[in-house]
Amino acid sequence: MSRLIVVSNRVGPLKDTGRAGGLAVALVDTLTATGGIWFGWSGEVSEEGTFGNLKREGNRKVSLVTLDMTQADHDEFYVGFANESLWPVLHYRLDLAAFDRRLEEGYRRVNARFAARLRPLIEPGDTIWVHDYHFFPFGAELRAMEVNNPIGFFLHIPFPPPEVLAALPSAATMVRRMLAYDVIGFQTTRDAANFRRFVTEELDLVEGADESFLVDGRKVVARAFPIGIDAAGFARQATTVEARRQTHRLEKLLAGRQQIIGVDRIDYSKGLPQRFRAFERLLEDYPENRGHVSLMQVAPPSRSELDAYADIRSELEELAGNINGRFADLDWTPIRYMTRGFTRRSLAGIYRASRIALVTPLRDGMNLVAKEFVAAQRAEDPGVVVLSRFAGAAETMREALIVNPYSAEGVAASLQTALNMPLDERRDRWQAMFDRICENDAAAWSRAFLDTLAAARR
Ligand code: ADQ
């Protein structure tokens, strides 16, 4: 097996500290099997930026190699182009996107600089796997420095249709540069098809067999590789002492009442205000749930330097306050809203104490919370997933109750169905999803991607 180099904005951690997301764990396992380097941003801003020393840590098999950015890099590349232009456009939110040539220039500069710093570390037999929207042009930068190794790219967030993407002034350039990769992976068949449509309609290339293009005599595959979680591992976390403690605490507090759980970074793509309104609608339309069903929303802040994120946060606080003021009783609070983080184990225990996962993003690449909830359930008495049709997870989690997150009425009706779903039906739906999540886990995902990358080059 060839040595692997993973490139992503955030690097590590190598050890499962209890806080690491499932994705980090999957990448570490893959890297440990092949040996290699995980390369990206140190998380630090310094005056030398990308011209400073490379920072190295890690173990015998895997080195974490990172570098700093300057304040200008951070503002233009990370906060600016990645999070104020690309993130909203790729989540279909043209109304929130900022277009500014200076930001785009910063994005290109940082990609070029990171590629130049990685270049000397690349050996002839290495396979390179670049991740996410921070690094669209990274492969093209490497090719310009005569790197002929297999280079793959995986996009964790949605890829919109050409009608939406074309609003980004540099869309055509960006997509053309992506064709420097050998394999371009997406979360869903729809995202992959949107990409191929852009290439055929806007770049006038002809699509070849098996979801590929011929670009300067080189085969480029653009296909869906739906990401999975470490399902067995997460299921185990749910039975640890720490998880059981959380489950018991919650069950004691709930005293037979039912809990709906939501877990999301605060982000406009997650549809949090719409979710609170749908829960309010449940209490309005089905008053028998008053006093008996509560919503617990865990929502750690992210990117709070951006206005759009601060706005959502205050909107949520106001909504929760209003709904609680309107419906709360002496011994029951409708919405419990918290911004703290939890360890993976605690989270697993919280999922297990909940009857429903309410996963209603307005747009989401995949959504791992839906999968984690399923993995954490008790087989004999599992909960129900209420899932947005606009989450990538809806493509493979067909036994969830699929909803339109924009319709408070519709989501409330599905919540009511979930609350009253007979045990047999809950078990059947859960079993089908659990089996699929175990089969298509994180390890299977990285294997499928890397096998395709190896085959594309043969
Ligand atoms: P995210 O937008 O971050 O990921 P998601 O897939 O839901 O969205 O993953 C969030 C992760 O953070 C989950 O593993 C969750 O358990 C964890 N988490 C959230 N809040 C937490 C808290 N308070 N404490 C502890 N853990 C918490 C991006 C894309 C997604 C895509 C993933 C992976 O936006 O669509 O599914 O990458 O490809």
mmCIF file of N, CA, C and O in Angstrom, residues 7-11 39-55 65-83 103 105-115 117 131 133-135 138 305:
data_model
loop_
_atom_site.group_PDB
_atom_site.id
_atom_site.type_symbol
_atom_site.label_atom_id
_atom_site.label_comp_id
_atom_site.label_asym_id
_atom_site.label_seq_id
_atom_site.Cartn_x
_atom_site.Cartn_y
_atom_site.Cartn_z
ATOM 1 N N VAL A 7 -4.512 16.092 3.326
ATOM 2 C CA VAL A 7 -4.443 17.548 3.451
ATOM 3 C C VAL A 7 -5.817 18.054 3.870
ATOM 4 O O VAL A 7 -6.821 17.749 3.220
ATOM 5 N N SER A 8 -5.872 18.786 4.986
ATOM 6 C CA SER A 8 -7.146 19.400 5.374
ATOM 7 C C SER A 8 -6.850 20.635 6.207
ATOM 8 O O SER A 8 -5.742 20.782 6.721
ATOM 9 N N ASN A 9 -7.832 21.509 6.329
ATOM 10 C CA ASN A 9 -7.595 22.760 7.041
ATOM 11 C C ASN A 9 -7.182 22.490 8.479
ATOM 12 O O ASN A 9 -6.161 22.950 8.944
ATOM 13 N N ARG A 10 -8.017 21.731 9.192
ATOM 14 C CA ARG A 10 -7.676 21.348 10.565
ATOM 15 C C ARG A 10 -7.053 19.968 10.561
ATOM 16 O O ARG A 10 -7.532 19.085 9.849
ATOM 17 N N VAL A 11 -6.020 19.807 11.386
ATOM 18 C CA VAL A 11 -5.275 18.547 11.417
ATOM 19 C C VAL A 11 -5.415 17.901 12.791
ATOM 20 O O VAL A 11 -5.318 18.576 13.808
ATOM 21 N N PHE A 39 -1.388 16.881 6.798
ATOM 22 C CA PHE A 39 -0.824 18.213 6.573
ATOM 23 C C PHE A 39 -1.922 19.280 6.557
ATOM 24 O O PHE A 39 -2.971 19.084 5.936
ATOM 25 N N GLY A 40 -1.685 20.410 7.222
ATOM 26 C CA GLY A 40 -2.670 21.489 7.187
ATOM 27 C C GLY A 40 -2.283 22.654 8.082
ATOM 28 O O GLY A 40 -1.107 22.861 8.395
ATOM 29 N N TRP A 41 -3.284 23.391 8.501
ATOM 30 C CA TRP A 41 -3.077 24.599 9.301
ATOM 31 C C TRP A 41 -2.865 24.232 10.770
ATOM 32 O O TRP A 41 -3.570 23.358 11.297
ATOM 33 N N SER A 42 -1.938 24.947 11.418
ATOM 34 C CA SER A 42 -1.656 24.696 12.838
ATOM 35 C C SER A 42 -2.759 25.234 13.745
ATOM 36 O O SER A 42 -2.778 24.941 14.931
ATOM 37 N N GLY A 43 -3.638 26.056 13.205
ATOM 38 C CA GLY A 43 -4.632 26.726 14.032
ATOM 39 C C GLY A 43 -4.098 28.035 14.609
ATOM 40 O O GLY A 43 -4.802 28.744 15.316
ATOM 41 N N GLU A 44 -2.811 28.358 14.306
ATOM 42 C CA GLU A 44 -2.176 29.554 14.872
ATOM 43 C C GLU A 44 -1.970 30.624 13.792
ATOM 44 O O GLU A 44 -1.707 30.305 12.640
ATOM 45 N N VAL A 45 -2.056 31.859 14.261
ATOM 46 C CA VAL A 45 -1.741 32.988 13.396
ATOM 47 C C VAL A 45 -0.406 33.559 13.859
ATOM 48 O O VAL A 45 -0.200 33.749 15.055
ATOM 49 N N SER A 46 0.523 33.783 12.941
ATOM 50 C CA SER A 46 1.816 34.362 13.331
ATOM 51 C C SER A 46 2.295 35.311 12.239
ATOM 52 O O SER A 46 1.747 35.325 11.135
ATOM 53 N N GLU A 47 3.348 36.058 12.560
ATOM 54 C CA GLU A 47 3.853 37.029 11.590
ATOM 55 C C GLU A 47 4.514 36.353 10.395
ATOM 56 O O GLU A 47 4.387 36.795 9.263
ATOM 57 N N GLU A 48 5.207 35.224 10.653
ATOM 58 C CA GLU A 48 5.872 34.498 9.547
ATOM 59 C C GLU A 48 4.842 33.776 8.689
ATOM 60 O O GLU A 48 5.070 33.534 7.508
ATOM 61 N N GLY A 49 3.721 33.384 9.292
ATOM 62 C CA GLY A 49 2.670 32.679 8.560
ATOM 63 C C GLY A 49 3.201 31.449 7.863
ATOM 64 O O GLY A 49 3.951 30.650 8.449
ATOM 65 N N THR A 50 2.866 31.311 6.578
ATOM 66 C CA THR A 50 3.258 30.110 5.826
ATOM 67 C C THR A 50 4.760 30.071 5.537
ATOM 68 O O THR A 50 5.247 29.087 4.994
ATOM 69 N N PHE A 51 5.476 31.168 5.890
ATOM 70 C CA PHE A 51 6.927 31.159 5.697
ATOM 71 C C PHE A 51 7.659 30.678 6.942
ATOM 72 O O PHE A 51 8.878 30.553 6.935
ATOM 73 N N GLY A 52 6.928 30.425 8.014
ATOM 74 C CA GLY A 52 7.553 29.965 9.260
ATOM 75 C C GLY A 52 7.933 28.498 9.182
ATOM 76 O O GLY A 52 7.749 27.833 8.157
ATOM 77 N N ASN A 53 8.476 27.991 10.300
ATOM 78 C CA ASN A 53 8.881 26.577 10.337
ATOM 79 C C ASN A 53 7.660 25.666 10.311
ATOM 80 O O ASN A 53 6.624 25.995 10.866
ATOM 81 N N LEU A 54 7.828 24.498 9.697
ATOM 82 C CA LEU A 54 6.796 23.467 9.776
ATOM 83 C C LEU A 54 6.794 22.918 11.197
ATOM 84 O O LEU A 54 7.842 22.707 11.781
ATOM 85 N N LYS A 55 5.592 22.704 11.733
ATOM 86 C CA LYS A 55 5.507 22.092 13.067
ATOM 87 C C LYS A 55 5.229 20.607 12.872
ATOM 88 O O LYS A 55 4.390 20.244 12.053
ATOM 89 N N VAL A 65 1.880 17.424 10.252
ATOM 90 C CA VAL A 65 2.752 18.516 9.828
ATOM 91 C C VAL A 65 1.876 19.734 9.570
ATOM 92 O O VAL A 65 0.959 19.680 8.739
ATOM 93 N N THR A 66 2.144 20.812 10.301
ATOM 94 C CA THR A 66 1.270 21.979 10.166
ATOM 95 C C THR A 66 2.081 23.256 10.014
ATOM 96 O O THR A 66 3.257 23.299 10.360
ATOM 97 N N LEU A 67 1.432 24.276 9.509
ATOM 98 C CA LEU A 67 2.061 25.585 9.465
ATOM 99 C C LEU A 67 1.052 26.676 9.807
ATOM 100 O O LEU A 67 -0.156 26.470 9.727
ATOM 101 N N ASP A 68 1.603 27.813 10.208
ATOM 102 C CA ASP A 68 0.774 28.950 10.619
ATOM 103 C C ASP A 68 0.268 29.703 9.394
ATOM 104 O O ASP A 68 0.682 29.457 8.267
ATOM 105 N N MET A 69 -0.605 30.661 9.667
ATOM 106 C CA MET A 69 -1.009 31.637 8.651
ATOM 107 C C MET A 69 -0.743 33.024 9.233
ATOM 108 O O MET A 69 -0.689 33.180 10.454
ATOM 109 N N THR A 70 -0.644 34.012 8.365
ATOM 110 C CA THR A 70 -0.616 35.383 8.861
ATOM 111 C C THR A 70 -2.057 35.810 9.145
ATOM 112 O O THR A 70 -3.012 35.134 8.732
ATOM 113 N N GLN A 71 -2.189 36.942 9.819
ATOM 114 C CA GLN A 71 -3.529 37.463 10.084
ATOM 115 C C GLN A 71 -4.279 37.720 8.776
ATOM 116 O O GLN A 71 -5.465 37.412 8.649
ATOM 117 N N ALA A 72 -3.553 38.240 7.772
ATOM 118 C CA ALA A 72 -4.203 38.514 6.480
ATOM 119 C C ALA A 72 -4.656 37.211 5.819
ATOM 120 O O ALA A 72 -5.756 37.133 5.269
ATOM 121 N N ASP A 73 -3.813 36.165 5.899
ATOM 122 C CA ASP A 73 -4.206 34.856 5.359
ATOM 123 C C ASP A 73 -5.495 34.390 6.030
ATOM 124 O O ASP A 73 -6.436 33.927 5.369
ATOM 125 N N HIS A 74 -5.466 34.465 7.351
ATOM 126 C CA HIS A 74 -6.615 33.978 8.118
ATOM 127 C C HIS A 74 -7.876 34.741 7.732
ATOM 128 O O HIS A 74 -8.929 34.158 7.494
ATOM 129 N N ASP A 75 -7.768 36.070 7.624
ATOM 130 C CA ASP A 75 -8.951 36.881 7.347
ATOM 131 C C ASP A 75 -9.444 36.685 5.914
ATOM 132 O O ASP A 75 -10.651 36.630 5.678
ATOM 133 N N GLU A 76 -8.526 36.567 4.987
ATOM 134 C CA GLU A 76 -8.938 36.497 3.580
ATOM 135 C C GLU A 76 -9.258 35.066 3.145
ATOM 136 O O GLU A 76 -10.280 34.810 2.516
ATOM 137 N N PHE A 77 -8.384 34.144 3.505
ATOM 138 C CA PHE A 77 -8.571 32.747 3.082
ATOM 139 C C PHE A 77 -9.655 32.058 3.905
ATOM 140 O O PHE A 77 -10.627 31.532 3.364
ATOM 141 N N TYR A 78 -9.493 32.075 5.221
ATOM 142 C CA TYR A 78 -10.347 31.240 6.069
ATOM 143 C C TYR A 78 -11.692 31.912 6.371
ATOM 144 O O TYR A 78 -12.747 31.416 5.982
ATOM 145 N N VAL A 79 -11.619 33.053 7.045
ATOM 146 C CA VAL A 79 -12.871 33.752 7.376
ATOM 147 C C VAL A 79 -13.522 34.255 6.095
ATOM 148 O O VAL A 79 -14.724 34.122 5.896
ATOM 149 N N GLY A 80 -12.689 34.810 5.214
ATOM 150 C CA GLY A 80 -13.199 35.486 4.029
ATOM 151 C C GLY A 80 -13.716 34.547 2.954
ATOM 152 O O GLY A 80 -14.892 34.186 2.943
ATOM 153 N N PHE A 81 -12.826 34.116 2.068
ATOM 154 C CA PHE A 81 -13.319 33.390 0.897
ATOM 155 C C PHE A 81 -13.955 32.046 1.265
ATOM 156 O O PHE A 81 -15.030 31.706 0.777
ATOM 157 N N ALA A 82 -13.292 31.282 2.159
ATOM 158 C CA ALA A 82 -13.848 29.962 2.495
ATOM 159 C C ALA A 82 -15.216 30.106 3.180
ATOM 160 O O ALA A 82 -16.187 29.463 2.771
ATOM 161 N N ASN A 83 -15.283 30.953 4.192
ATOM 162 C CA ASN A 83 -16.511 30.953 5.004
ATOM 163 C C ASN A 83 -17.533 32.037 4.654
ATOM 164 O O ASN A 83 -18.694 31.923 5.028
ATOM 165 N N LEU A 103 -10.498 38.753 -1.229
ATOM 166 C CA LEU A 103 -10.650 37.497 -0.485
ATOM 167 C C LEU A 103 -10.235 36.319 -1.360
ATOM 168 O O LEU A 103 -9.552 35.397 -0.922
ATOM 169 N N GLU A 105 -8.212 36.339 -3.848
ATOM 170 C CA GLU A 105 -6.766 36.387 -4.035
ATOM 171 C C GLU A 105 -6.061 35.746 -2.825
ATOM 172 O O GLU A 105 -5.110 34.966 -2.969
ATOM 173 N N GLY A 106 -6.571 36.051 -1.621
ATOM 174 C CA GLY A 106 -6.013 35.455 -0.396
ATOM 175 C C GLY A 106 -6.170 33.940 -0.403
ATOM 176 O O GLY A 106 -5.271 33.199 0.008
ATOM 177 N N TYR A 107 -7.309 33.479 -0.892
ATOM 178 C CA TYR A 107 -7.580 32.033 -0.962
ATOM 179 C C TYR A 107 -6.578 31.354 -1.887
ATOM 180 O O TYR A 107 -5.983 30.334 -1.558
ATOM 181 N N ARG A 108 -6.356 31.950 -3.042
ATOM 182 C CA ARG A 108 -5.396 31.394 -4.004
ATOM 183 C C ARG A 108 -3.987 31.402 -3.426
ATOM 184 O O ARG A 108 -3.228 30.451 -3.575
ATOM 185 N N ARG A 109 -3.668 32.515 -2.775
ATOM 186 C CA ARG A 109 -2.318 32.655 -2.215
ATOM 187 C C ARG A 109 -2.054 31.559 -1.182
ATOM 188 O O ARG A 109 -1.025 30.885 -1.218
ATOM 189 N N VAL A 110 -3.007 31.356 -0.272
ATOM 190 C CA VAL A 110 -2.791 30.371 0.787
ATOM 191 C C VAL A 110 -2.719 28.968 0.195
ATOM 192 O O VAL A 110 -1.871 28.152 0.589
ATOM 193 N N ASN A 111 -3.560 28.659 -0.775
ATOM 194 C CA ASN A 111 -3.484 27.348 -1.424
ATOM 195 C C ASN A 111 -2.104 27.144 -2.075
ATOM 196 O O ASN A 111 -1.496 26.079 -1.931
ATOM 197 N N ALA A 112 -1.625 28.180 -2.754
ATOM 198 C CA ALA A 112 -0.324 28.061 -3.426
ATOM 199 C C ALA A 112 0.797 27.891 -2.401
ATOM 200 O O ALA A 112 1.699 27.067 -2.566
ATOM 201 N N ARG A 113 0.727 28.666 -1.321
ATOM 202 C CA ARG A 113 1.767 28.596 -0.298
ATOM 203 C C ARG A 113 1.769 27.239 0.412
ATOM 204 O O ARG A 113 2.813 26.645 0.640
ATOM 205 N N PHE A 114 0.589 26.753 0.765
ATOM 206 C CA PHE A 114 0.513 25.443 1.436
ATOM 207 C C PHE A 114 1.046 24.354 0.512
ATOM 208 O O PHE A 114 1.782 23.468 0.938
ATOM 209 N N ALA A 115 0.681 24.434 -0.764
ATOM 210 C CA ALA A 115 1.149 23.420 -1.718
ATOM 211 C C ALA A 115 2.674 23.476 -1.841
ATOM 212 O O ALA A 115 3.344 22.440 -1.855
ATOM 213 N N ARG A 117 4.772 24.403 0.387
ATOM 214 C CA ARG A 117 5.409 23.858 1.590
ATOM 215 C C ARG A 117 5.279 22.333 1.670
ATOM 216 O O ARG A 117 6.095 21.667 2.271
ATOM 217 N N HIS A 131 -8.879 17.444 1.363
ATOM 218 C CA HIS A 131 -10.237 17.515 1.889
ATOM 219 C C HIS A 131 -10.825 18.918 1.902
ATOM 220 O O HIS A 131 -10.199 19.851 2.395
ATOM 221 N N TYR A 133 -13.662 22.293 1.107
ATOM 222 C CA TYR A 133 -13.793 23.497 0.291
ATOM 223 C C TYR A 133 -12.683 24.526 0.517
ATOM 224 O O TYR A 133 -12.576 25.474 -0.252
ATOM 225 N N HIS A 134 -11.872 24.336 1.571
ATOM 226 C CA HIS A 134 -10.755 25.256 1.763
ATOM 227 C C HIS A 134 -9.696 25.058 0.680
ATOM 228 O O HIS A 134 -8.892 25.944 0.433
ATOM 229 N N PHE A 135 -9.684 23.875 0.060
ATOM 230 C CA PHE A 135 -8.556 23.510 -0.789
ATOM 231 C C PHE A 135 -8.941 23.067 -2.197
ATOM 232 O O PHE A 135 -8.287 22.202 -2.772
ATOM 233 N N PHE A 138 -5.934 23.164 -4.599
ATOM 234 C CA PHE A 138 -4.676 22.624 -4.074
ATOM 235 C C PHE A 138 -4.029 21.650 -5.060
ATOM 236 O O PHE A 138 -2.826 21.689 -5.303
ATOM 237 N N GLU A 305 -17.064 35.110 14.666
ATOM 238 C CA GLU A 305 -16.583 36.396 14.155
ATOM 239 C C GLU A 305 -17.453 36.901 12.998
ATOM 240 O O GLU A 305 -17.372 38.046 12.604
#
